[in-house]
Amino acid sequence: MSAPSPSPISHLPSPAAGGAARLTDILRFNTCGSVDDGKSTLIGRLLYDSKSLMEDQLEALERSADITGGGQVNLANLTDGLRAEREQGITIDVAYRYFATPRRKFIIADTPGHIQYTRNMVTGASAANLSIVLVDARLGVIEQSRRHTYLASLLRIPHLVVAVNKMDLVGWSEARFNEIRAEFEKFLPRLDIKDVKFIPISALNGDNVVDASVNTPWYPGPTLLHHLETVHIGSDWNLNGFRLPVQWVNRPNNPTDPRLHDFRGFSGQIAGGIVRPGQKVMVLPGGQVTTVKEIWTYDGSVAEAFCPQSITLLLADDIDVSRGNMIIGQNHLPGSSSDLLANVCWMHQRPLVAGKKCWLKHTTHNVQVAVTALNHRLDISTFETLPAPAELALNDIGEIRLRTASPIFFDGYETNRLTGSFILIEQGTHATVAAGMLLPPREVVRPDATDFVI
Amino acid sequence: MSDYHLDHLQYLETEAIHVMREVAGEFERPALLFSGGKDSICLLRLAEKAFRPSDLPLPLLNVDTGHHFPELNTFRDARAKELGAKLIIRRVEDAIASGFATPAPGEVSRNRLQIPTLLAAIDEFRFECCIGGARRDEEKSRAKERFFSFRDSFGQWDPKNQRPEIWNLYNGRLNPGENMRVFPLSNWTEQDVWEYIRREQLAVPSIYFSHHRTCVRRGGQWLPVNDIVPPKPNEDVRALVVRVRTIGDIISTGLVESPADSVDDIIVEIAAARVTERGSRADDKSSEAAMEDRKKAGYF
């Protein structure tokens, strides 16, 4: 017989109990590299040395090594989660991994190096704070390295690490490291990456990954993990122009609490800037101007909220607002147009041709769109543009022109990743066929309410 | 500028609230899968944060395998009542009786049979979208899962043909019969879940905490002694001080010997753990692709 069961509902944990909660932030990064440059080994090393690999995971690795790997443990099996991947020894899709140190939590988007490369890297890197480009010290800068770096620049990933791997195979040569660095520095000025760090490593042996290497006395910089732990990411969100794309209208139905009878809140995640009660705001597309009455949250009203917090705004006036509308502040006005220019990454087998109609999802707003012109295709190896292509094929990147059924309110992607990005959804199949990055608006929104702009 | 900064739990929270509200914005008939387990307890708090002071705009759905820990069901019912939420329960037992689910000869586990039961419930209420508490760090096929996970009209997951998910733009469009599973906790780890439970002071079923229980040694694990698969005469049965780390069926959930009797203790224990959470779930160990196969068949 089993012992008497404990009572089904526990007592609330005491808030004061135990040690202080750890205050750490999250760094999201992606790793890019080609097939044999040691990407899986590097991730395995980071997970292993930070004690994020568990015994049963190692056991499962060994089990699969006995069956398929001829007894050789393959760290790639950690990230290759699907049967087809293990069978074919390839990575099909973006895999996410998690590990933590006392200073920070990390989300790794592990993007495969060959098949569907661009599509996967765009997916994995879109939310990243930092991108690691792996270079094989023996091979130096190859076409893939240039492509990875260019994509990181196009996606406006704020921080880049060039990890020069397999340094043990070039005799820990400082000259070789400097040569590779110089090769990068030749093309970096043509791109737009503000923060680049070069680190000589050996993922296999662990040099400069977690622990500083005795083999690189000439390298004064941080180890890879130390850099990941300390790189400043506080300013990666846009705090300049207030933007609240309305996700959901919060209107209690027959509330018992009389104070909620007139409650009409606009819920969403702040996509830019800061908001405070008493502040003047405008509702788009209507252009009505009103004041923020209250910033409501489940944990109580707050005196201030900022990007990317999720909040519910109460407004002073009764204005018609629905999902897909945007509430904005007075400064740094967004653009407004139905004629848009954007760089897109095409993600579908059927190529994009001019005239195609799709759904466009921008913030919380869904609108019909027609692609009116293909302006150019980018060669991401040479950074050259090829004007007026007939089509954009799977994994191509190019600049296109679009016309939306009604205007959208947006920022250039370079100013704000949240209000400057969109996806295209194919009608009928509903497949996500493109990721788009808007070029800066040619004119800002022109409010009809004259008291709004000074 | 340092004032405008989110710590890791605040970041995960705002991301999850955003996902919840996208579900409310894009689907007419969503449901939230609530088992009473720790992950779905966090989901419910996030739903409150996303939708209050309104009523939750979606019912709670639970597939009762008939092999649940009784403590879990009691907790589930109490919590739903406390929130004033609608709770829909569909039982594997009933699905077997009505012919929706058919056990294989000698099949004792209800793990596979909960799939047709869930799919039948989705059909019955025409749910287009079910929010679940699965996390990518749980299992390696889940590491490839999307926030918005598309399922065809048979409820199947096709890992090779997933919709790319870029920035925070989720594609919720469906054709009739198709279905979406949405996982707001995708980026959470086991540690994050417990830290969130501590920060939010959430109540959890008592079996997560250390207690006395009679256990039987089976398949390298300590399982709770139960009436469904009673101990055989030669099996090792002992009274132990244990807790559950992850809750599955009572016949397959391994108990860990642990003195942890508070959320703080659990957080310390997990930080030092050398085995993953699902290391104590026999259902995942049966083959390397066990979870992938169940997900392809319609498991959440």
Coordinates of N, CA and C in Angstrom, one line a residue, chain A residues 57, chain B residues 38-39 133-140 142-143 188 246 276-279 281 284 291:
Chain A
Q57 N 21.9 13.1 -21.1 CA 22.1 13.5 -22.5 C 23.4 12.9 -23.0
Chain B
K38 N 3.6 22.0 -13.4 CA 4.3 23.3 -13.1 C 4.3 24.2 -14.3
D39 N 4.5 23.7 -15.5 CA 4.6 24.5 -16.7 C 3.2 25.2 -17.0
G133 N 2.2 24.0 -22.7 CA 3.3 24.5 -21.8 C 4.7 23.8 -22.2
A134 N 4.8 23.2 -23.4 CA 6.0 22.6 -23.8 C 7.2 23.6 -23.9
R135 N 8.4 23.1 -23.6 CA 9.5 24.0 -23.6 C 10.6 23.3 -24.5
R136 N 11.4 24.2 -25.2 CA 12.4 23.6 -26.1 C 13.5 22.9 -25.4
D137 N 13.8 23.2 -24.1 CA 14.9 22.6 -23.4 C 14.6 21.2 -22.9
E138 N 13.3 20.8 -23.1 CA 12.9 19.5 -22.5 C 13.5 18.3 -23.2
E139 N 13.6 18.5 -24.5 CA 13.8 17.3 -25.3 C 14.3 17.7 -26.7
K140 N 15.1 16.9 -27.3 CA 15.8 17.6 -28.5 C 14.9 17.7 -29.7
R142 N 12.0 18.8 -29.5 CA 11.3 20.0 -29.1 C 12.2 21.2 -29.3
A143 N 13.5 21.0 -29.3 CA 14.4 22.1 -29.6 C 14.2 22.7 -31.0
W188 N 11.8 29.0 -22.2 CA 12.0 28.9 -20.8 C 12.7 27.6 -20.5
T246 N 9.0 15.9 -12.9 CA 8.2 16.1 -14.0 C 7.0 15.2 -13.8
T276 N 18.7 15.5 -16.8 CA 17.6 16.4 -17.3 C 16.3 16.0 -16.6
E277 N 15.4 17.0 -16.7 CA 14.1 16.8 -16.2 C 13.4 15.5 -16.7
R278 N 13.5 15.3 -18.0 CA 12.8 14.2 -18.6 C 13.6 12.9 -18.5
G279 N 14.7 12.9 -17.8 CA 15.5 11.7 -17.5 C 14.6 10.8 -16.7
R281 N 11.4 10.3 -17.2 CA 10.2 9.9 -17.9 C 10.5 8.7 -18.8
D284 N 9.9 8.8 -22.7 CA 10.8 9.5 -23.6 C 12.1 8.6 -23.9
M291 N 9.8 11.0 -28.7 CA 9.0 12.2 -28.7 C 8.7 12.7 -30.1

